[in-house]
Coordinates of N, CA, C and O in Angstrom, one line a residue:
M1 N 17.5 3.5 2.3 CA 16.2 2.9 2.4 C 15.1 3.9 2.0 O 15.3 5.1 2.0
I2 N 14.0 3.3 1.6 CA 12.9 4.1 1.1 C 11.6 3.8 1.9 O 11.3 2.6 2.1
R3 N 11.0 4.8 2.4 CA 9.7 4.6 3.2 C 8.6 5.2 2.3 O 8.7 6.3 1.9
L4 N 7.5 4.4 2.1 CA 6.3 4.9 1.5 C 5.2 4.8 2.5 O 5.0 3.8 3.1
N5 N 4.5 5.9 2.6 CA 3.2 5.9 3.4 C 2.1 6.2 2.4 O 2.1 7.3 1.7
V6 N 1.2 5.3 2.2 CA 0.1 5.4 1.3 C -1.2 5.6 2.1 O -1.6 4.6 2.8
F7 N -1.7 6.8 2.1 CA -2.9 7.1 2.8 C -4.1 6.8 1.9 O -4.1 7.1 0.7
I8 N -5.1 6.1 2.5 CA -6.3 5.6 1.7 C -7.5 6.1 2.4 O -7.7 5.9 3.6
Q9 N -8.4 6.8 1.6 CA -9.7 7.2 2.1 C -10.7 6.4 1.3 O -10.6 6.3 0.1
V10 N -11.7 5.8 2.0 CA -12.6 4.9 1.4 C -14.0 5.1 1.9 O -14.2 5.4 3.1
S11 N -15.0 4.9 1.1 CA -16.4 5.0 1.5 C -16.8 3.8 2.2 O -16.2 2.7 2.1
D12 N -17.9 3.8 3.0 CA -18.4 2.7 3.7 C -18.7 1.5 2.7 O -18.4 0.4 3.0
E13 N -19.3 1.8 1.6 CA -19.7 0.8 0.6 C -18.5 0.1 0.0 O -18.7 -1.1 -0.5
N14 N -17.4 0.7 -0.1 CA -16.2 0.1 -0.7 C -15.2 -0.4 0.3 O -14.2 -1.0 -0.1
R15 N -15.4 -0.2 1.6 CA -14.4 -0.5 2.6 C -14.0 -1.9 2.5 O -12.8 -2.2 2.5
Q16 N -14.9 -2.9 2.5 CA -14.5 -4.3 2.6 C -13.7 -4.7 1.4 O -12.7 -5.4 1.5
A17 N -14.1 -4.3 0.2 CA -13.4 -4.7 -1.0 C -12.0 -4.1 -1.0 O -11.1 -4.8 -1.4
L18 N -11.9 -2.8 -0.6 CA -10.6 -2.2 -0.6 C -9.7 -2.9 0.5 O -8.5 -3.2 0.2
L19 N -10.2 -3.2 1.6 CA -9.4 -3.9 2.6 C -9.0 -5.3 2.2 O -7.8 -5.7 2.4
N20 N -9.8 -6.0 1.5 CA -9.4 -7.3 0.9 C -8.3 -7.1 0.0 O -7.3 -7.9 0.0
A21 N -8.3 -6.1 -0.9 CA -7.2 -5.9 -1.9 C -6.0 -5.5 -1.2 O -4.9 -6.0 -1.5
A22 N -6.1 -4.6 -0.2 CA -4.9 -4.1 0.5 C -4.3 -5.2 1.3 O -3.0 -5.3 1.4
K23 N -5.0 -6.0 2.0 CA -4.5 -7.1 2.8 C -3.8 -8.1 1.9 O -2.7 -8.6 2.2
Q24 N -4.3 -8.4 0.7 CA -3.7 -9.3 -0.2 C -2.3 -8.6 -0.7 O -1.3 -9.3 -0.8
L25 N -2.3 -7.3 -1.0 CA -1.1 -6.7 -1.4 C -0.1 -6.7 -0.4 O 1.1 -7.0 -0.6
V26 N -0.4 -6.5 0.9 CA 0.5 -6.5 2.0 C 1.1 -7.9 2.1 O 2.3 -8.1 2.2
E27 N 0.2 -9.0 2.2 CA 0.7 -10.3 2.4 C 1.7 -10.8 1.3 O 2.7 -11.4 1.6
I28 N 1.4 -10.5 0.1 CA 2.3 -10.9 -1.0 C 3.6 -10.1 -1.0 O 4.7 -10.6 -1.1
S29 N 3.5 -8.8 -0.8 CA 4.6 -7.8 -1.0 C 5.6 -8.0 0.1 O 6.8 -7.9 -0.1
K30 N 5.2 -8.3 1.4 CA 6.1 -8.4 2.4 C 7.1 -9.6 2.3 O 8.1 -9.6 2.9
G31 N 6.8 -10.5 1.4 CA 7.7 -11.6 1.1 C 8.7 -11.3 0.0 O 9.5 -12.2 -0.3
E32 N 8.6 -10.2 -0.6 CA 9.5 -9.9 -1.7 C 10.9 -9.5 -1.3 O 11.1 -9.0 -0.2
N33 N 11.9 -9.9 -2.1 CA 13.3 -9.6 -1.9 C 13.4 -8.0 -1.7 O 12.9 -7.3 -2.6
G34 N 14.1 -7.6 -0.7 CA 14.3 -6.2 -0.4 C 13.3 -5.5 0.3 O 13.4 -4.3 0.6
C35 N 12.2 -6.2 0.7 CA 11.1 -5.6 1.5 C 11.5 -5.6 2.9 O 11.7 -6.7 3.5
V36 N 11.7 -4.5 3.6 CA 12.1 -4.4 5.0 C 10.8 -4.5 5.9 O 10.8 -5.2 6.9
A37 N 9.8 -3.8 5.5 CA 8.5 -3.8 6.2 C 7.4 -3.5 5.3 O 7.6 -2.7 4.3
Y38 N 6.2 -4.0 5.6 CA 5.0 -3.7 4.8 C 3.8 -4.0 5.6 O 3.6 -5.2 6.0
D39 N 3.0 -3.0 6.0 CA 1.9 -3.3 6.9 C 0.7 -2.3 6.6 O 0.9 -1.3 5.9
L40 N -0.4 -2.7 7.0 CA -1.7 -1.9 6.8 C -2.2 -1.4 8.2 O -2.2 -2.3 9.1
F41 N -2.5 -0.1 8.3 CA -2.9 0.4 9.6 C -4.3 1.1 9.4 O -4.5 1.7 8.4
A42 N -5.1 1.0 10.4 CA -6.4 1.8 10.4 C -6.3 3.0 11.3 O -5.6 3.0 12.4
S43 N -6.9 4.1 10.9 CA -6.9 5.3 11.7 C -7.6 5.1 13.0 O -8.7 4.4 13.0
A44 N -7.1 5.6 14.1 CA -7.8 5.5 15.4 C -8.9 6.5 15.5 O -9.7 6.4 16.4
T45 N -8.9 7.5 14.6 CA -9.9 8.6 14.8 C -10.9 8.7 13.6 O -11.9 9.4 13.8
R46 N -10.6 8.0 12.5 CA -11.5 8.1 11.3 C -11.8 6.7 10.8 O -10.8 6.0 10.5
D47 N -13.0 6.4 10.6 CA -13.4 5.1 10.1 C -13.1 4.9 8.6 O -13.0 3.8 8.1
D48 N -12.9 6.0 7.9 CA -12.7 6.0 6.5 C -11.3 6.1 6.0 O -11.0 6.2 4.8
V49 N -10.3 6.1 6.9 CA -8.9 6.3 6.6 C -8.0 5.1 7.0 O -8.1 4.6 8.2
Y50 N -7.2 4.7 6.1 CA -6.2 3.6 6.4 C -4.8 4.1 5.8 O -4.8 5.0 5.1
M51 N -3.8 3.4 6.2 CA -2.5 3.7 5.7 C -1.7 2.4 5.5 O -1.7 1.5 6.3
I52 N -1.0 2.3 4.3 CA -0.1 1.2 4.1 C 1.3 1.9 4.3 O 1.6 2.9 3.7
C53 N 2.1 1.3 5.1 CA 3.4 1.8 5.4 C 4.4 0.7 4.9 O 4.3 -0.5 5.4
E54 N 5.3 1.1 4.0 CA 6.2 0.1 3.4 C 7.6 0.6 3.4 O 7.8 1.8 3.2
T55 N 8.6 -0.2 3.7 CA 10.0 0.2 3.7 C 10.7 -0.8 2.7 O 10.6 -2.0 2.9
W56 N 11.5 -0.2 1.8 CA 12.3 -1.0 0.9 C 13.8 -0.7 1.0 O 14.2 0.4 1.4
A57 N 14.6 -1.7 0.8 CA 16.0 -1.6 1.0 C 16.7 -0.5 0.0 O 17.6 0.2 0.4
N58 N 16.2 -0.4 -1.2 CA 16.8 0.5 -2.2 C 15.8 0.8 -3.3 O 14.8 0.1 -3.5
P59 N 16.1 1.7 -4.2 CA 15.2 2.0 -5.3 C 15.0 0.9 -6.3 O 14.0 0.8 -6.9
E60 N 16.1 0.1 -6.4 CA 16.0 -1.0 -7.4 C 14.9 -2.0 -7.0 O 14.1 -2.5 -7.9
V61 N 14.9 -2.4 -5.8 CA 13.9 -3.4 -5.3 C 12.5 -2.8 -5.3 O 11.5 -3.5 -5.6
L62 N 12.4 -1.5 -5.0 CA 11.1 -0.9 -5.1 C 10.6 -0.9 -6.6 O 9.4 -1.1 -6.8
A63 N 11.5 -0.6 -7.5 CA 11.1 -0.6 -8.9 C 10.6 -1.9 -9.4 O 9.7 -2.1 -10.1
K64 N 11.3 -3.0 -8.9 CA 10.9 -4.4 -9.2 C 9.5 -4.7 -8.6 O 8.7 -5.3 -9.3
H65 N 9.3 -4.2 -7.4 CA 8.0 -4.4 -6.8 C 6.9 -3.8 -7.6 O 5.8 -4.4 -7.8
E66 N 7.1 -2.6 -8.1 CA 6.1 -1.8 -8.9 C 5.8 -2.5 -10.2 O 4.8 -2.1 -10.8
Q67 N 6.6 -3.4 -10.6 CA 6.4 -4.2 -11.9 C 5.8 -5.5 -11.7 O 5.5 -6.2 -12.6
T68 N 5.6 -5.9 -10.4 CA 5.0 -7.3 -10.2 C 3.5 -7.3 -10.6 O 2.8 -6.3 -10.6
E69 N 3.1 -8.5 -10.8 CA 1.7 -8.7 -11.2 C 0.7 -8.3 -10.1 O -0.3 -7.6 -10.4
H70 N 1.0 -8.6 -8.9 CA 0.1 -8.3 -7.8 C 0.0 -6.8 -7.6 O -1.1 -6.2 -7.4
F71 N 1.1 -6.0 -7.8 CA 1.1 -4.6 -7.7 C 0.3 -4.0 -8.8 O -0.6 -3.2 -8.6
R72 N 0.5 -4.5 -10.0 CA -0.1 -3.9 -11.2 C -1.6 -4.2 -11.3 O -2.4 -3.6 -12.0
T73 N -2.0 -5.2 -10.5 CA -3.4 -5.6 -10.4 C -4.1 -5.0 -9.3 O -5.2 -4.4 -9.4
L74 N -3.5 -5.1 -8.1 CA -4.2 -4.7 -6.8 C -4.2 -3.1 -6.6 O -5.2 -2.6 -6.1
V75 N -3.2 -2.5 -7.0 CA -3.1 -1.0 -6.8 C -4.2 -0.3 -7.6 O -4.9 0.5 -7.1
P76 N -4.3 -0.6 -8.9 CA -5.4 0.0 -9.7 C -6.8 -0.3 -9.1 O -7.7 0.6 -9.1
E77 N -7.0 -1.5 -8.6 CA -8.2 -1.9 -7.9 C -8.5 -1.0 -6.7 O -9.6 -0.5 -6.5
M78 N -7.5 -0.8 -5.9 CA -7.6 0.1 -4.7 C -7.9 1.5 -5.1 O -8.7 2.2 -4.5
E79 N -7.2 2.0 -6.2 CA -7.5 3.4 -6.7 C -8.9 3.5 -7.2 O -9.5 4.6 -7.0
R80 N -9.5 2.4 -7.7 CA -10.9 2.5 -8.2 C -11.8 2.5 -7.0 O -12.9 3.2 -7.0
L81 N -11.5 1.9 -5.9 CA -12.3 1.8 -4.7 C -12.2 3.0 -3.7 O -13.1 3.2 -2.9
G82 N -11.1 3.6 -3.7 CA -10.8 4.7 -2.8 C -9.9 5.8 -3.3 O -9.5 5.7 -4.5
S83 N -9.5 6.7 -2.5 CA -8.6 7.8 -2.9 C -7.3 7.5 -2.2 O -7.2 7.4 -0.9
L84 N -6.2 7.4 -2.9 CA -4.9 7.2 -2.4 C -4.0 8.4 -2.5 O -4.0 9.1 -3.5
K85 N -3.2 8.6 -1.5 CA -2.2 9.7 -1.5 C -0.9 9.1 -1.0 O -0.8 8.4 0.0
L86 N 0.2 9.4 -1.7 CA 1.5 8.8 -1.4 C 2.5 9.8 -0.9 O 2.6 10.9 -1.4
E87 N 3.2 9.4 0.2 CA 4.3 10.2 0.7 C 5.5 9.3 0.6 O 5.5 8.1 1.0
K88 N 6.7 9.8 0.1 CA 7.9 9.0 -0.1 C 9.0 9.7 0.7 O 9.2 10.9 0.5
F89 N 9.8 8.9 1.4 CA 10.9 9.4 2.2 C 12.2 8.5 1.9 O 12.0 7.3 1.9
N90 N 13.3 9.1 1.7 CA 14.6 8.4 1.6 C 15.3 8.6 2.8 O 15.5 9.7 3.3
F91 N 15.9 7.5 3.4 CA 16.7 7.7 4.6 C 17.8 6.6 4.6 O 17.9 5.7 3.8

């Protein structure tokens, strides 16, 4: 399995737009074949930090996810609105 933690830092003025895109990405993605878990979390200590935590069954389904229309549209929008940092773990 593959776990991705995507840390997002966002300014006050872009927060709502970024959250709208992130929530849409989560809702659509968690229904994809091979998606084990996909969720959005807010930091308990910082108002400007969020994290998307996603788990995929294998590299093939993750690669398919990265080619979907929603991924290719929403992730660049989120990158435009905030700063994203990715951590990837195989287990």
